């Protein structure tokens, strides 16, 4: 029950979701702990991305309840509470037209933090470069810098290390560990078992849209 | 033929008053109808690309079919509403610039709406979600979605403009080809050619070709890296 949850950030109860007729997500009970790193893993098509999108507020389930910090989110308007407190980074992040700076500051109020973010994410040298021309790893870093700039408490990442080089992996892992140390709630979907075991406070295994195991 | 061509070029270079008036009238009608069609087509294209609903495919098929509607059919349709004894006959629109603009608007609307829908549908599907997660909602979200597809959206507008600047059926049927009032490039070419006055027809034909080439230039070069 959510009431247990001074330590919980988001709780899902009896959630069902389908894109077509087939149910792709069926979660009886899931609590995401605040200020912890939760890693979701499982085979392709197991429902990891759909679960992340529901946890971020991007998708609204057909059945079930979502609780966020004690508030039950029942409709699209209330869903914005969750959207306003989290940032979701796609597996292949969307890169806006224009410069790296424009991409990083998109959604931010003011540009005060831009310089610091560009330096932290090793993007300062690309500041005025066209973002769409950069490599997959740099684009992932841009998306993470953009998400970090939003200063939301919950950060949801879909395969943040997929298709990127080892150098960028090191930078991203380091930044995620810093964010975790700063008390952010990180929810990460990944296939990378080493990364999962290295980062996670809790690991959730999914199969066919259901949680089959949860390890703390 | 060479002499006719030289005299046609002279008409343009010497700034013949009638040539300039006809060319500017055509541009004015085409620009006005394209802008009005865009104002109507942009929200529809955006709505169709972002919203799943029943009957969406039917609307898209209908719009695609209307893209190929002959100009004389649109002319006939509008004529049946604005002629003397028709429902809007008392507005006195027939054989006026307003009638031509209404007809051209109906001609450009399905083209622009359909192409905008295609442009926005081909975008990366993660764009609206990314904007949602960045807290960019409402009008600003839609504005950014359109700006992210600006090259394709501009192509849609120019395609609509290209269609109306070169049409003859609507202008002839609804404008009446009245000299110094509703006479456009295409209706003048049709009239002057039938009278054997090739100089004026050719001068206007050259202007129309220059306009068409400029549109193509903008489409393929000007906006390539926009």
XYZ file of C-alpha atoms in Angstrom:
442
model
C 0.000 0.000 0.000
C 1.183 3.510 -0.828
C 0.785 4.618 2.768
C 3.910 2.699 3.614
C 5.643 5.115 1.482
C 7.590 7.953 3.000
C 10.397 6.242 1.105
C 8.366 5.680 -2.040
C 8.207 8.092 -4.919
C 5.863 6.355 -7.339
C 3.599 3.378 -6.705
C 1.643 1.414 -9.306
C -1.347 -0.756 -8.351
C -3.020 -3.260 -10.682
C -1.857 -1.442 -13.798
C -2.847 -2.759 -17.224
C -1.864 -1.183 -20.517
C -2.272 -2.151 -24.172
C -1.448 -0.431 -27.434
C -3.833 -2.649 -29.412
C -6.024 -5.541 -28.177
C -3.148 -7.361 -26.478
C -2.162 -6.320 -22.949
C 1.535 -5.399 -22.955
C 1.828 -4.421 -19.313
C 0.243 -6.061 -16.286
C 1.722 -4.828 -13.002
C 0.048 -5.883 -9.758
C 2.149 -3.834 -7.363
C 5.309 -1.783 -7.830
C 6.874 0.825 -5.590
C 9.765 2.964 -6.747
C 11.866 4.144 -3.827
C 12.753 7.795 -3.576
C 16.425 8.809 -3.945
C 17.380 5.318 -5.106
C 18.431 3.752 -8.395
C 15.920 1.266 -9.755
C 17.040 -0.742 -12.761
C 14.473 -2.502 -14.940
C 15.777 -5.349 -17.037
C 14.351 -8.121 -19.187
C 14.222 -9.351 -22.772
C 13.089 -7.238 -25.740
C 9.335 -6.726 -25.726
C 9.006 -7.438 -22.012
C 7.390 -4.043 -21.376
C 10.341 -2.067 -19.957
C 9.810 1.004 -22.137
C 6.043 1.004 -21.590
C 6.593 0.769 -17.841
C 9.067 3.687 -17.941
C 6.606 5.792 -19.935
C 3.830 5.093 -17.414
C 6.153 5.924 -14.517
C 7.103 9.187 -16.250
C 3.488 10.187 -16.922
C 3.858 9.997 -20.696
C 1.359 7.138 -20.897
C -1.808 6.742 -18.881
C -2.812 3.142 -18.106
C -6.276 1.861 -18.977
C -6.711 0.206 -15.595
C -5.158 0.606 -12.177
C -3.864 3.422 -10.014
C -0.713 5.514 -9.997
C 0.323 7.238 -6.787
C 2.889 10.008 -6.701
C 3.993 11.383 -3.341
C 0.649 10.412 -1.832
C -1.519 11.746 -4.649
C -3.471 9.367 -6.832
C -3.205 10.316 -10.500
C -6.391 9.336 -12.238
C -6.687 11.440 -15.373
C -4.715 13.275 -18.022
C -4.738 16.557 -16.120
C -3.328 14.975 -12.963
C -0.840 13.039 -15.081
C 0.929 16.369 -15.585
C 1.927 16.279 -11.900
C 4.085 13.271 -12.704
C 5.289 14.813 -15.979
C 6.282 17.937 -14.090
C 8.365 16.017 -11.575
C 10.173 13.643 -13.902
C 12.205 13.659 -17.077
C 12.245 10.756 -19.504
C 15.143 10.147 -21.894
C 14.340 7.961 -24.917
C 16.589 5.120 -26.044
C 17.184 7.115 -29.229
C 16.758 10.647 -27.934
C 15.112 13.312 -30.054
C 17.618 15.914 -31.125
C 16.160 19.301 -32.016
C 17.353 21.221 -35.054
C 20.024 23.780 -34.293
C 22.987 23.896 -31.954
C 23.995 21.737 -28.993
C 23.362 24.753 -26.772
C 19.779 25.085 -28.061
C 19.199 21.387 -27.380
C 20.578 21.511 -23.856
C 18.599 24.632 -22.916
C 15.330 23.428 -24.454
C 12.771 23.432 -21.657
C 15.068 25.254 -19.211
C 14.136 28.612 -17.720
C 17.071 30.817 -18.613
C 20.489 29.727 -19.756
C 22.455 30.181 -16.513
C 23.153 26.482 -16.067
C 24.036 25.838 -19.698
C 27.789 26.379 -19.412
C 28.119 24.118 -16.374
C 26.052 21.382 -17.998
C 28.053 21.482 -21.217
C 31.280 21.142 -19.234
C 29.941 18.389 -16.969
C 28.812 16.347 -19.947
C 31.997 16.974 -21.930
C 30.053 18.900 -24.575
C 31.599 22.368 -24.218
C 33.632 22.025 -27.415
C 30.437 21.306 -29.391
C 28.494 24.226 -27.898
C 27.665 25.862 -31.253
C 27.879 22.752 -33.447
C 24.794 21.419 -35.148
C 23.547 18.731 -32.738
C 22.086 16.442 -35.411
C 25.560 15.989 -36.951
C 27.120 14.534 -33.787
C 27.631 10.850 -32.951
C 25.139 8.661 -31.088
C 27.146 8.949 -27.877
C 27.259 12.737 -28.038
C 23.518 12.842 -28.745
C 22.875 10.661 -25.702
C 24.978 13.051 -23.621
C 23.016 16.020 -25.007
C 19.750 14.336 -23.997
C 21.105 13.601 -20.522
C 22.415 17.144 -20.123
C 18.993 18.446 -21.199
C 17.294 16.164 -18.673
C 19.736 17.161 -15.927
C 19.097 20.830 -16.683
C 15.406 20.347 -15.901
C 16.367 19.664 -12.283
C 13.530 17.212 -11.757
C 13.780 14.741 -8.898
C 12.993 11.696 -10.988
C 15.034 10.766 -14.046
C 13.891 7.884 -16.266
C 16.379 6.532 -18.784
C 15.648 4.012 -21.513
C 18.830 2.110 -22.427
C 21.165 5.061 -21.786
C 24.254 3.078 -22.800
C 22.907 1.510 -25.991
C 24.821 2.196 -29.224
C 27.476 4.392 -27.631
C 31.240 4.136 -27.473
C 33.156 3.088 -24.352
C 34.480 6.609 -23.681
C 30.999 8.086 -23.634
C 29.834 5.176 -21.461
C 32.398 6.112 -18.818
C 31.276 9.765 -18.839
C 27.579 8.837 -18.643
C 28.082 6.287 -15.860
C 30.057 8.828 -13.851
C 27.343 11.465 -14.267
C 24.574 9.045 -13.313
C 26.483 8.075 -10.169
C 26.871 11.759 -9.300
C 23.146 12.312 -9.810
C 22.389 9.312 -7.620
C 24.720 10.637 -4.930
C 22.903 13.979 -5.099
C 19.694 12.164 -4.179
C 17.948 11.930 -7.532
C 15.560 9.045 -8.100
C 16.880 7.188 -11.120
C 14.825 4.596 -12.999
C 16.835 2.926 -15.739
C 15.845 0.296 -18.303
C 18.870 -1.614 -19.575
C 20.097 -4.875 -21.037
C 23.594 -4.253 -19.687
C 23.943 -6.575 -16.654
C 27.265 -5.118 -15.514
C 25.861 -1.611 -15.602
C 22.685 -2.792 -13.842
C 24.511 -4.479 -10.983
C 26.960 -1.580 -10.709
C 24.272 1.117 -10.486
C 21.203 -0.484 -8.965
C 19.782 -0.330 -5.467
C 16.873 -2.394 -6.777
C 16.750 -4.575 -9.889
C 13.383 -5.479 -11.422
C 13.187 -8.358 -13.927
C 10.354 -8.252 -16.441
C 8.927 -10.835 -18.823
C 5.828 -10.594 -21.026
C 4.712 -7.364 -19.418
C 4.922 -8.677 -15.858
C 7.425 -8.251 -13.049
C 8.815 -11.722 -12.392
C 11.433 -10.825 -9.793
C 12.644 -7.909 -7.748
C 16.034 -7.865 -6.007
C 17.241 -5.274 -3.500
C 8.739 33.774 -83.632
C 12.061 35.343 -82.610
C 10.599 38.812 -83.152
C 7.575 37.994 -80.981
C 9.853 36.785 -78.215
C 11.974 39.956 -78.374
C 8.847 42.164 -78.236
C 7.554 40.122 -75.272
C 10.822 40.653 -73.396
C 10.655 44.372 -74.262
C 7.158 44.552 -72.730
C 8.585 43.235 -69.461
C 11.780 45.271 -69.449
C 10.002 48.535 -70.329
C 7.589 47.922 -67.462
C 4.408 47.808 -69.545
C 1.623 48.979 -67.254
C -0.841 46.256 -68.164
C 1.758 43.483 -67.824
C 2.738 44.738 -64.384
C -0.880 45.110 -63.291
C -1.810 41.590 -64.427
C 1.292 40.036 -62.839
C 0.771 41.881 -59.556
C -2.941 40.957 -59.538
C -2.091 37.273 -60.008
C 0.491 37.390 -57.225
C -1.917 39.222 -54.910
C -4.694 36.674 -55.441
C -2.352 33.695 -55.133
C -0.581 34.985 -52.015
C -3.858 35.894 -50.274
C -5.492 32.542 -51.026
C -2.334 30.620 -50.010
C -2.091 32.463 -46.689
C -5.793 31.893 -45.946
C -5.567 28.224 -46.981
C -2.518 27.801 -44.725
C -4.321 29.342 -41.761
C -7.041 26.678 -42.190
C -4.763 23.791 -43.239
C -2.076 24.080 -40.565
C -4.310 23.255 -37.550
C -5.980 20.438 -39.499
C -2.660 18.900 -40.569
C -1.333 19.192 -37.025
C -4.490 17.680 -35.514
C -4.480 14.775 -37.975
C -0.804 14.013 -37.368
C -1.047 14.086 -33.564
C -4.478 12.640 -32.815
C -5.602 9.054 -33.312
C -9.380 8.904 -33.872
C -11.974 6.936 -35.798
C -12.510 8.177 -39.331
C -9.023 9.687 -39.612
C -8.136 7.535 -42.634
C -11.329 8.598 -44.366
C -10.450 12.280 -43.942
C -6.925 11.670 -45.261
C -8.231 9.762 -48.311
C -10.743 12.558 -48.923
C -8.042 15.231 -48.706
C -5.754 13.302 -51.036
C -8.612 12.937 -53.527
C -9.419 16.646 -53.358
C -5.807 17.457 -54.257
C -6.544 16.348 -57.812
C -9.874 18.147 -58.129
C -10.047 19.997 -61.493
C -10.096 23.777 -61.169
C -13.245 24.058 -63.292
C -15.091 21.793 -60.831
C -14.108 24.089 -57.944
C -15.099 27.052 -60.104
C -18.474 25.447 -60.793
C -19.005 24.619 -57.105
C -18.261 28.151 -55.908
C -20.256 29.613 -58.826
C -23.308 27.639 -57.692
C -23.105 29.350 -54.297
C -22.373 32.948 -55.370
C -24.248 33.391 -58.656
C -27.186 35.832 -58.727
C -29.920 33.494 -57.440
C -27.661 31.269 -55.274
C -27.593 31.245 -51.430
C -24.781 33.853 -51.261
C -25.742 35.716 -54.449
C -26.674 38.853 -52.513
C -23.022 39.318 -51.462
C -22.168 40.327 -55.021
C -19.017 38.218 -55.088
C -19.308 36.814 -58.592
C -16.719 38.218 -61.013
C -14.826 39.906 -58.179
C -11.335 39.325 -56.707
C -13.049 37.847 -53.625
C -14.601 35.082 -55.706
C -11.233 34.153 -57.230
C -9.590 34.093 -53.785
C -12.347 31.826 -52.377
C -11.950 29.441 -55.326
C -8.155 29.414 -55.065
C -8.388 28.892 -51.300
C -10.490 25.754 -51.907
C -7.956 24.646 -54.502
C -4.915 25.127 -52.247
C -6.440 23.950 -48.960
C -6.409 20.146 -49.534
C -2.918 20.325 -51.060
C -1.430 22.263 -48.145
C -3.321 20.309 -45.468
C -2.391 16.966 -46.972
C 1.291 17.841 -47.404
C 1.519 19.332 -43.905
C -0.077 16.187 -42.498
C 2.504 14.063 -44.382
C 5.354 16.284 -43.208
C 4.314 16.139 -39.559
C 3.499 12.420 -39.676
C 6.992 11.633 -40.933
C 8.615 13.329 -37.963
C 10.377 11.343 -35.251
C 7.558 9.935 -33.072
C 9.527 10.725 -29.914
C 9.271 14.505 -30.523
C 5.865 15.112 -28.826
C 6.900 12.907 -25.886
C 10.216 14.732 -25.554
C 8.366 18.059 -25.430
C 5.933 16.654 -22.848
C 8.763 15.463 -20.644
C 10.515 18.845 -20.958
C 7.360 20.569 -19.715
C 6.686 22.197 -23.092
C 2.920 22.015 -23.539
C 0.085 23.798 -25.310
C 0.669 26.292 -28.119
C 4.468 26.274 -27.651
C 4.570 22.504 -28.113
C 2.651 22.722 -31.412
C 4.785 25.637 -32.570
C 8.001 23.658 -31.967
C 6.579 20.584 -33.742
C 5.829 22.745 -36.795
C 9.227 24.456 -36.640
C 11.019 21.103 -36.441
C 9.385 20.229 -39.791
C 9.700 23.736 -41.220
C 11.333 22.705 -44.496
C 8.538 20.274 -45.330
C 5.868 22.710 -44.117
C 7.314 25.477 -46.326
C 7.365 23.037 -49.239
C 3.657 22.411 -48.631
C 2.921 26.155 -48.709
C 4.922 26.668 -51.889
C 3.214 23.689 -53.538
C -0.156 25.271 -52.745
C 1.049 28.616 -54.069
C 2.386 26.969 -57.223
C -0.978 25.333 -57.840
C -3.025 28.545 -57.536
C -0.680 30.877 -59.416
C -0.857 28.601 -62.447
C -4.595 27.789 -62.426
C -6.955 29.169 -65.052
C -10.358 27.525 -64.443
C -11.214 29.231 -61.148
C -10.012 32.666 -62.273
C -11.902 32.465 -65.558
C -15.195 31.150 -64.145
C -15.347 33.195 -60.945
C -13.388 36.311 -61.949
C -14.794 36.735 -65.438
C -11.426 37.892 -66.829
C -12.363 41.585 -66.461
C -9.609 43.935 -67.673
C -7.950 46.060 -64.950
C -9.931 44.175 -62.292
C -9.836 40.361 -62.233
C -7.617 39.565 -65.200
C -4.764 37.261 -64.145
C -1.677 35.951 -65.927
C -3.288 32.662 -66.953
C -6.626 34.096 -68.091
C -4.791 36.773 -70.102
C -2.584 34.175 -71.773
C -5.678 32.154 -72.752
C -7.481 35.263 -74.089
C -4.568 36.941 -75.874
C -3.456 33.683 -77.516
C -6.970 33.160 -78.904
C -6.843 36.741 -80.298
C -3.431 36.139 -81.854
C -1.737 38.733 -79.615
C 1.263 36.611 -78.776
C 3.524 39.372 -77.406
C 1.436 40.017 -74.295
C 0.685 36.300 -73.832
C 4.370 35.425 -74.137
C 5.463 38.238 -71.789
C 3.078 36.946 -69.134
C 4.141 33.360 -69.877
C 7.763 34.352 -69.203
C 6.750 35.961 -65.898
C 4.822 32.810 -64.919
C 7.832 30.637 -65.754
C 10.100 32.900 -63.681
C 7.679 32.624 -60.728
C 7.526 28.815 -61.082
C 11.313 28.535 -61.331
C 11.710 30.774 -58.273
C 9.374 28.504 -56.300
C 11.343 25.434 -57.351
C 14.593 27.188 -56.522
C 13.292 28.014 -53.054
C 12.064 24.446 -52.571
C 15.230 22.689 -53.636
C 18.005 25.098 -52.758
C 16.795 27.800 -50.401
C 15.207 25.511 -47.795
C 17.461 22.484 -48.196
C 19.485 23.373 -45.131
C 16.829 25.352 -43.277
